Short mmCIF file of C-alpha atoms in Angstrom, two decimals:
data_model
loop_
_atom_site.label_atom_id
_atom_site.label_comp_id
_atom_site.label_asym_id
_atom_site.label_seq_id
_atom_site.Cartn_x
_atom_site.Cartn_y
_atom_site.Cartn_z
CA MET A 20 -60.60 17.31 69.08
CA ASP A 21 -62.07 13.64 67.72
CA HIS A 22 -63.75 14.01 64.76
CA THR A 23 -65.66 11.02 64.96
CA HIS A 24 -66.30 8.25 62.21
CA THR A 25 -69.63 6.54 63.11
CA HIS A 26 -68.93 3.32 60.57
CA ASP A 27 -67.69 1.61 56.25
CA HIS A 28 -61.75 7.83 39.80
CA THR A 29 -60.12 6.00 37.57
CA HIS A 30 -60.36 9.70 38.55
CA ASP A 31 -57.75 7.57 40.83
CA HIS A 32 -59.63 8.52 44.02
CA ASP A 33 -60.99 5.17 45.41
CA HIS A 34 -64.23 3.95 45.85
CA PRO A 35 -64.25 0.11 45.88
CA MET A 36 -66.62 -2.29 43.38
CA HIS A 37 -69.49 -3.78 45.15
CA ASP A 38 -68.60 -6.48 46.63
CA HIS A 39 -71.17 -9.36 45.97
CA SER A 40 -68.76 -12.42 47.09
CA HIS A 41 -70.12 -11.92 50.32
CA ASP A 42 -73.73 -11.07 49.84
CA ALA A 43 -74.54 -14.47 51.67
CA VAL A 44 -72.16 -13.63 54.84
CA ASP A 45 -73.10 -11.70 57.94
CA PRO A 46 -72.70 -7.71 56.90
CA ALA A 47 -70.49 -7.18 59.71
CA GLU A 48 -68.43 -9.90 58.83
CA ALA A 49 -68.28 -8.81 55.06
CA GLU A 50 -67.45 -5.25 56.37
CA ARG A 51 -64.51 -7.01 58.68
CA ILE A 52 -63.39 -8.88 55.70
CA HIS A 53 -63.30 -5.74 53.46
CA LEU A 54 -61.18 -4.06 56.48
CA ARG A 55 -58.84 -6.91 56.72
CA ASN A 56 -58.08 -6.54 52.84
CA VAL A 57 -57.31 -2.92 53.32
CA LEU A 58 -54.95 -3.03 56.01
CA THR A 59 -53.33 -5.98 53.98
CA ALA A 60 -52.69 -3.97 51.20
CA PHE A 61 -51.11 -1.08 53.14
CA THR A 62 -49.09 -3.63 55.18
CA TYR A 63 -47.72 -4.85 52.09
CA TYR A 64 -47.41 -2.04 50.15
CA LYS A 65 -43.29 -1.72 50.87
CA SER A 66 -42.53 -5.32 50.29
CA HIS A 67 -44.84 -4.84 46.94
CA ALA A 68 -43.16 -1.49 45.60
CA LEU A 69 -39.33 -2.90 46.07
CA LYS A 70 -40.26 -5.95 44.50
CA ARG A 71 -41.69 -3.99 41.62
CA ASN A 72 -38.44 -1.36 41.77
CA HIS A 73 -36.24 -4.36 41.75
CA ARG A 74 -37.29 -5.41 38.66
CA ARG A 75 -36.19 -1.82 37.11
CA ARG A 76 -32.82 -2.68 38.85
CA HIS A 77 -32.69 -6.15 37.04
CA ASP A 78 -33.48 -4.56 33.61
CA PHE A 79 -30.75 -2.01 34.35
CA LEU A 80 -28.02 -4.42 35.05
CA ALA A 81 -29.25 -6.32 31.97
CA LEU A 82 -28.16 -3.65 29.60
CA PRO A 83 -24.68 -3.76 27.54
CA GLU A 84 -21.63 -2.09 29.49
CA HIS A 85 -21.53 0.81 27.21
CA HIS A 86 -25.56 1.43 27.57
CA LYS A 87 -25.05 1.23 31.71
CA ARG A 88 -21.91 3.86 30.83
CA LEU A 89 -23.93 6.30 29.17
CA ILE A 90 -26.43 6.53 32.08
CA PRO A 91 -24.77 5.97 35.55
CA ASP A 92 -26.84 7.93 37.38
CA VAL A 93 -29.94 5.49 37.03
CA MET A 94 -28.76 2.77 39.16
CA GLU A 95 -28.48 5.35 41.90
CA LYS A 96 -32.35 6.76 41.43
CA ILE A 97 -33.65 3.14 41.37
CA ASN A 98 -31.77 2.99 44.71
CA GLN A 99 -33.16 6.18 45.76
CA VAL A 100 -36.50 4.68 45.28
CA ASP A 101 -35.76 2.03 47.66
CA ARG A 102 -35.36 4.91 50.29
CA CYS A 103 -38.22 6.89 49.03
CA ILE A 104 -40.73 3.31 49.42
CA GLU A 105 -39.38 2.98 52.66
CA GLN A 106 -40.22 6.29 53.93
CA ASN A 107 -43.79 5.86 52.91
CA MET A 108 -43.89 3.17 54.78
CA ILE A 109 -43.38 4.67 57.93
CA MET A 110 -46.64 6.58 57.68
CA LEU A 111 -48.74 3.82 56.13
CA ARG A 112 -47.53 1.53 58.88
CA ASP A 113 -49.06 4.20 61.45
CA ILE A 114 -52.08 4.58 59.46
CA VAL A 115 -52.93 0.63 60.04
CA LYS A 116 -52.13 1.02 63.64
CA CYS A 117 -54.34 3.77 64.08
CA ALA A 118 -57.03 2.21 62.53
CA GLY A 119 -56.53 -0.37 65.28
CA MET A 120 -57.96 1.75 67.71
CA PHE A 121 -60.21 3.47 65.41
CA MET A 122 -61.87 0.24 64.87
CA GLY A 123 -61.36 -1.70 67.96
CA ILE A 124 -59.72 -4.52 66.64
CA ASP A 125 -55.75 -5.83 66.65
CA PRO A 126 -54.77 -4.85 62.81
CA ARG A 127 -51.70 -7.39 62.85
CA ALA A 128 -53.66 -10.38 64.06
CA LEU A 129 -56.38 -9.52 61.15
CA VAL A 130 -53.86 -9.05 58.63
CA ALA A 131 -52.30 -12.42 59.41
CA GLU A 132 -55.24 -13.92 59.85
CA GLY A 133 -55.95 -12.65 55.86
CA CYS A 134 -52.69 -14.11 54.78
CA ARG A 135 -53.74 -17.59 56.60
CA ASP A 136 -57.03 -17.52 54.26
CA LYS A 137 -55.02 -16.55 51.11
CA GLY A 138 -52.77 -19.69 51.21
CA ASN A 139 -49.87 -19.81 48.60
CA ASN A 140 -51.67 -16.57 46.81
CA PRO A 141 -50.07 -13.26 46.89
CA PRO A 142 -52.17 -11.57 50.33
CA VAL A 143 -53.01 -8.66 47.96
CA THR A 144 -54.40 -7.99 44.69
CA PRO A 145 -52.73 -5.40 42.07
CA MET A 146 -56.21 -3.48 42.36
CA ASP A 147 -55.52 -3.11 46.01
CA MET A 148 -51.82 -2.07 45.57
CA ASP A 149 -52.92 0.45 42.91
CA LYS A 150 -55.47 1.69 45.80
CA VAL A 151 -52.44 2.42 48.20
CA ARG A 152 -50.65 4.42 45.66
CA SER A 153 -53.89 6.40 44.77
CA THR A 154 -54.35 6.99 48.85
CA LEU A 155 -50.22 8.72 48.61
CA LYS A 156 -51.39 11.05 45.80
CA GLN A 157 -54.81 11.57 47.67
CA PHE A 158 -52.51 12.95 50.61
CA VAL A 159 -50.92 15.51 48.26
CA ARG A 160 -54.43 16.75 46.62
CA ASP A 161 -55.79 17.12 50.18
CA TRP A 162 -53.39 17.75 52.85
CA ALA A 163 -50.05 18.81 51.09
CA GLU A 164 -48.82 22.32 49.74
CA GLU A 165 -48.52 20.71 46.20
CA GLY A 166 -51.78 20.09 46.17
CA LYS A 167 -53.31 23.63 46.72
CA ALA A 168 -53.74 24.16 42.99
CA GLU A 169 -56.12 21.83 42.62
CA ARG A 170 -57.91 22.46 45.90
CA ASP A 171 -58.23 26.22 44.53
CA ALA A 172 -59.96 24.91 41.57
CA THR A 173 -62.39 22.21 43.16
CA TYR A 174 -62.73 23.31 46.61
CA ARG A 175 -62.79 27.13 46.63
CA PRO A 176 -65.67 27.78 44.06
CA ILE A 177 -67.71 25.30 46.57
CA LEU A 178 -66.43 27.63 49.84
CA GLU A 179 -67.08 30.94 47.97
CA GLU A 180 -70.68 29.69 47.30
CA LEU A 181 -71.56 28.75 50.55
CA ASN A 182 -70.04 31.89 52.13
CA SER A 183 -72.37 33.74 49.11
CA ILE A 184 -75.49 32.09 50.26
CA TYR A 185 -74.85 32.55 54.15
CA LYS A 186 -73.16 35.83 53.92
CA ASP A 187 -75.28 37.41 56.47
CA LEU A 188 -74.19 35.11 59.27
CA LYS A 189 -70.94 35.57 60.72
CA VAL A 190 -68.86 32.40 60.86
CA GLU A 191 -70.00 31.70 64.99
CA GLU A 192 -73.47 32.08 64.03
CA ARG A 193 -73.44 29.25 61.13
CA GLY A 194 -73.13 26.17 63.50
CA HIS A 195 -76.97 25.41 62.72
CA ILE A 196 -76.39 24.86 59.22
CA ARG A 197 -75.99 21.54 58.41
CA VAL A 198 -73.65 20.37 55.26
CA LEU A 199 -73.30 17.00 53.98
CA VAL A 200 -70.10 16.00 52.00
CA PRO A 201 -71.02 12.44 50.19
CA GLY A 202 -67.44 11.22 48.94
CA ALA A 203 -65.39 12.91 51.13
CA GLY A 204 -62.39 11.26 50.76
CA LEU A 205 -59.57 12.13 53.13
CA GLY A 206 -61.86 14.80 54.76
CA ARG A 207 -60.42 17.89 53.47
CA LEU A 208 -63.01 19.90 52.00
CA ALA A 209 -65.51 18.90 54.65
CA TYR A 210 -62.79 20.11 57.34
CA ASP A 211 -62.33 23.69 55.47
CA ILE A 212 -66.29 23.90 55.37
CA ALA A 213 -66.53 23.26 59.04
CA ARG A 214 -63.85 25.95 59.36
CA GLN A 215 -66.13 28.39 57.66
CA GLY A 216 -68.50 27.76 61.07
CA PHE A 217 -71.01 25.15 59.38
CA SER A 218 -71.65 21.73 61.05
CA CYS A 219 -70.44 19.24 58.60
CA GLN A 220 -70.54 15.58 58.22
CA GLY A 221 -68.37 13.81 55.67
CA ASN A 222 -69.63 10.48 54.03
CA GLU A 223 -67.43 7.65 52.82
CA PHE A 224 -67.51 4.21 51.57
CA SER A 225 -63.97 3.17 50.95
CA PHE A 226 -62.33 1.78 53.82
CA PHE A 227 -58.71 3.32 52.19
CA MET A 228 -60.24 6.54 52.37
CA LEU A 229 -61.84 6.13 55.95
CA VAL A 230 -58.62 4.72 57.88
CA ALA A 231 -56.67 7.28 56.25
CA SER A 232 -58.61 10.26 56.89
CA ASN A 233 -59.23 9.39 60.82
CA PHE A 234 -55.56 8.98 60.73
CA VAL A 235 -55.34 12.74 59.28
CA LEU A 236 -58.03 14.38 61.19
CA ASN A 237 -57.63 12.63 64.60
CA ARG A 238 -53.85 11.60 65.07
CA MET A 239 -51.66 14.04 62.80
CA SER A 240 -50.35 16.61 65.57
CA LYS A 241 -48.20 18.85 63.62
CA ALA A 242 -47.78 20.12 60.27
CA GLY A 243 -45.16 18.43 57.95
CA GLU A 244 -45.37 15.71 60.32
CA TYR A 245 -44.57 13.05 57.69
CA GLU A 246 -42.60 12.90 54.66
CA ILE A 247 -43.89 11.08 51.60
CA TYR A 248 -43.18 10.27 47.78
CA PRO A 249 -46.09 9.72 46.03
CA PHE A 250 -44.87 9.82 42.98
CA VAL A 251 -41.92 7.53 42.48
CA HIS A 252 -44.16 4.56 41.13
CA SER A 253 -43.93 5.32 37.71
CA PHE A 254 -41.02 6.24 35.89
CA SER A 255 -43.22 7.69 32.95
CA ASN A 256 -43.40 11.43 32.13
CA ILE A 257 -41.03 12.43 34.54
CA ARG A 258 -39.07 15.76 33.63
CA LEU A 259 -36.66 16.29 36.10
CA SER A 260 -35.80 13.12 38.60
CA SER A 261 -34.87 15.35 40.85
CA GLN A 262 -38.58 16.43 40.89
CA GLN A 263 -39.72 12.90 40.97
CA LEU A 264 -37.55 12.20 44.08
CA ALA A 265 -38.63 15.66 45.99
CA PRO A 266 -40.21 14.90 49.28
CA VAL A 267 -44.16 15.81 50.07
CA ARG A 268 -44.28 17.04 53.75
CA VAL A 269 -47.67 16.29 55.13
CA PRO A 270 -50.02 17.68 56.47
CA ASP A 271 -49.93 21.28 55.27
CA ILE A 272 -52.04 22.14 58.28
CA VAL A 273 -53.15 21.01 61.04
CA PRO A 274 -57.03 20.12 61.29
CA SER A 275 -57.77 21.37 64.71
CA ASN A 276 -59.45 25.04 66.40
CA LEU A 277 -62.45 24.75 64.23
CA PRO A 278 -65.20 26.75 65.73
CA SER A 279 -66.77 25.65 69.14
CA THR A 280 -70.22 26.25 67.50
CA VAL A 281 -69.26 23.43 64.78
CA ASP A 282 -70.24 19.79 64.68
CA PHE A 283 -67.93 17.77 62.58
CA SER A 284 -67.97 14.36 61.72
CA MET A 285 -67.40 11.45 59.34
CA ALA A 286 -69.89 8.72 58.68
CA ALA A 287 -68.71 5.54 56.92
CA GLY A 288 -71.30 3.48 54.63
CA GLU A 289 -72.63 3.67 50.94
CA PHE A 290 -74.12 6.91 50.49
CA VAL A 291 -78.02 5.87 49.24
CA GLU A 292 -78.12 3.34 52.29
CA VAL A 293 -76.98 5.89 54.83
CA TYR A 294 -78.85 8.57 54.23
CA GLY A 295 -81.46 7.74 51.71
CA ASP A 296 -82.55 4.57 53.96
CA ASP A 297 -82.75 6.59 56.94
CA GLU A 298 -86.01 8.57 57.65
CA SER A 299 -84.25 10.48 60.12
CA ASN A 300 -82.11 12.17 57.38
CA HIS A 301 -85.16 13.02 55.18
CA GLY A 302 -85.60 17.16 55.25
CA ALA A 303 -82.19 17.28 57.81
CA TRP A 304 -79.89 18.79 55.62
CA ASP A 305 -79.35 22.61 54.49
CA VAL A 306 -76.72 21.94 52.19
CA VAL A 307 -74.92 18.88 50.25
CA VAL A 308 -72.10 19.05 48.23
CA THR A 309 -70.58 16.63 45.48
CA CYS A 310 -67.35 16.95 44.88
CA PHE A 311 -66.39 14.52 42.02
CA PHE A 312 -68.61 12.33 43.17
CA ILE A 313 -72.20 11.70 41.33
CA ASP A 314 -70.13 9.65 38.81
CA THR A 315 -69.54 7.15 41.33
CA ALA A 316 -72.75 5.94 41.15
CA THR A 317 -74.29 2.39 39.52
CA ASN A 318 -77.54 4.45 39.20
CA ILE A 319 -76.76 8.34 39.36
CA LEU A 320 -80.84 8.61 39.57
CA SER A 321 -80.83 7.17 42.90
CA TYR A 322 -78.01 9.58 44.02
CA ILE A 323 -80.22 12.75 42.39
CA GLU A 324 -83.62 11.43 44.13
CA THR A 325 -81.45 10.87 47.58
CA ILE A 326 -79.92 14.33 47.31
CA HIS A 327 -83.52 15.90 46.66
CA LYS A 328 -84.79 13.72 49.70
CA ILE A 329 -82.35 14.84 52.71
CA LEU A 330 -82.37 18.28 51.76
CA LYS A 331 -84.77 20.70 53.62
CA GLU A 332 -87.36 22.57 51.21
CA GLY A 333 -85.40 25.34 49.59
CA GLY A 334 -82.19 23.53 50.35
CA THR A 335 -79.23 23.71 48.09
CA TRP A 336 -77.14 21.21 46.25
CA ILE A 337 -73.62 22.34 44.96
CA ASN A 338 -71.81 20.10 42.55
CA ILE A 339 -68.40 20.26 40.76
CA GLY A 340 -67.01 17.47 38.99
CA PRO A 341 -66.86 15.51 35.74
CA LEU A 342 -69.04 12.32 34.46
CA LEU A 343 -66.24 9.67 34.55
CA TYR A 344 -68.81 7.20 35.46
CA HIS A 345 -66.75 4.48 37.65
CA PHE A 346 -68.97 1.07 36.77
CA GLU A 347 -69.20 1.60 33.19
CA ASP A 348 -67.27 -1.38 32.05
CA ALA A 349 -67.25 -3.08 35.07
CA PRO A 350 -67.80 -6.86 35.16
CA ASN A 351 -71.15 -8.04 37.00
CA GLU A 352 -72.16 -4.02 37.65
CA SER A 353 -75.01 -2.81 36.23
CA SER A 354 -74.68 0.83 35.40
CA ILE A 355 -76.58 3.74 34.09
CA GLU A 356 -74.11 6.51 32.52
CA LEU A 357 -76.32 10.26 31.58
CA SER A 358 -74.94 13.13 29.82
CA LEU A 359 -74.48 16.25 31.63
CA GLU A 360 -77.50 17.86 29.70
CA GLU A 361 -79.43 14.44 30.82
CA VAL A 362 -78.19 14.75 34.36
CA LYS A 363 -79.42 18.46 34.77
CA ARG A 364 -82.65 17.67 32.92
CA VAL A 365 -83.81 14.91 35.31
CA SER A 366 -82.42 16.81 38.38
CA LYS A 367 -84.83 19.81 37.24
CA ASP A 368 -87.94 16.88 36.52
CA ILE A 369 -86.85 15.39 40.15
CA GLY A 370 -87.73 18.83 41.70
CA PHE A 371 -84.12 21.09 41.66
CA GLN A 372 -83.97 24.53 40.30
CA PHE A 373 -80.66 25.42 39.13
CA THR A 374 -79.07 28.91 39.85
CA ASN A 375 -75.36 28.81 39.09
CA GLU A 376 -73.95 27.05 36.25
CA LYS A 377 -70.46 27.04 35.02
CA MET A 378 -67.74 24.92 33.69
CA ILE A 379 -64.23 24.47 35.53
CA ASN A 380 -61.20 23.04 34.23
CA THR A 381 -58.83 21.21 36.78
CA THR A 382 -56.58 17.99 37.06
CA TYR A 383 -56.71 15.15 39.67
CA THR A 384 -54.33 13.87 41.92
CA SER A 385 -52.09 14.93 39.18
CA ASN A 386 -48.45 14.88 39.31
CA PRO A 387 -47.60 19.07 39.41
CA ASN A 388 -44.46 18.54 37.79
CA GLY A 389 -45.23 15.82 35.66
CA MET A 390 -45.21 15.82 31.59
CA LEU A 391 -48.82 14.34 31.44
CA LYS A 392 -51.99 15.75 33.06
CA TYR A 393 -55.57 14.85 32.65
CA VAL A 394 -57.96 17.64 32.62
CA TYR A 395 -61.43 17.56 33.31
CA GLU A 396 -64.16 19.89 32.23
CA CYS A 397 -65.84 19.92 35.47
CA ALA A 398 -69.43 20.75 35.55
CA PHE A 399 -70.30 23.17 38.58
CA TRP A 400 -73.81 24.12 39.27
CA THR A 401 -75.72 25.52 42.13
CA ALA A 402 -79.41 24.10 42.57
CA ASN A 403 -82.17 24.48 45.01
CA LYS A 404 -85.17 22.25 46.01
CA LYS A 405 -88.14 23.41 45.49
CA SER A 406 -90.86 23.77 47.91
CA SER A 407 -93.63 21.46 47.74
CA SER A 408 -95.84 24.05 46.83
CA ALA A 409 -93.75 25.30 43.79
CA LEU A 410 -93.67 21.77 42.39
CA SER A 411 -97.59 21.36 42.63
CA SER A 412 -98.18 24.36 40.98
CA SER A 413 -95.56 23.18 38.00
CA SER A 414 -97.33 20.11 37.91
CA THR A 415 -100.84 21.50 37.44
CA THR A 416 -99.25 24.26 35.13
CA SER A 417 -97.96 21.21 32.79
CA LEU A 418 -101.23 19.08 33.05
CA SER A 419 -103.05 22.11 31.98
CA GLN A 420 -101.04 22.49 28.92
CA GLN A 421 -101.31 18.68 27.93
CA SER A 422 -104.97 19.17 28.53
CA GLN A 423 -104.74 22.19 25.57
#
């Protein structure tokens, strides 16, 4: 089954900075340039990563001889990391090839064009290479057995809530319930929701995530098809070298066998532009699920308004995530940062009624065997869009209170 894509923190998940450098350029051309940069980053991963690893080799060889004798296995580990990088490149190369079919382009010609444009400059930026490494870690979170603990902490409460709300409908009777997942990343949450019988659309802005999710959802054909090594890029906070060098197999399941009643798709583009500005989406969704998403906004108020606008009356907003505002310190970017208390108050003012609230602790794309883990205290809530009659009566009440 072809799960179609229709267009285009740190939590280590990738939402690229809004690119103002192409404001005067035709939007289609700006999109092509962005895709070119992404495919170039994937293409240059191996040479960039090997070069960084070779610096470790250089630093080891510069040690005094008696120090080298104390750590004879370190050089073998550095050599082994080279082999792990080569292995990672096998999947990344296939992602680039698959992106060519997905976008109807010749990826090699596109990458070569980008390299010519750069002249003597490096063809990729450090930030782009960081996003490639983040994408490898996203594969662990979404599509590997090693990411199950994070999925259980964040995706399971969402799935349980959906199953509770629609418990009276059998899986095969849920196809008419439409669920939207903005910031869908590599698509696992959206896929898991569709497996429960709901028609689900994932929405994603980042081409790093789009080309990788397209590859998983449409081209991976058997469990454990690829062997990757997502944690070899840093030697800090490693408990055991054997764990750092252990392979991770992806995917843990083959994304197929969805109920025949389900419509499942991925749509590209910026959330507010794709859904808020398109009237056909207004009042069209039964549920909006936001997972580690709302803090990717430059203006979180516009996200909340858009969620409210596109939900049907009585529709449900399920959220889980922290408030690590992505643009807080970004140069040339406006950014509004609200506290959790303010986010909830504004959501109520816009027309949401909260029915289930709790805090859930979780990591995000962390190395399960590493010595450092950032733990997010995530806000989980279920909120319903009030009906217009309920809204008008509440506004009448508040007006009569003011008049007293």
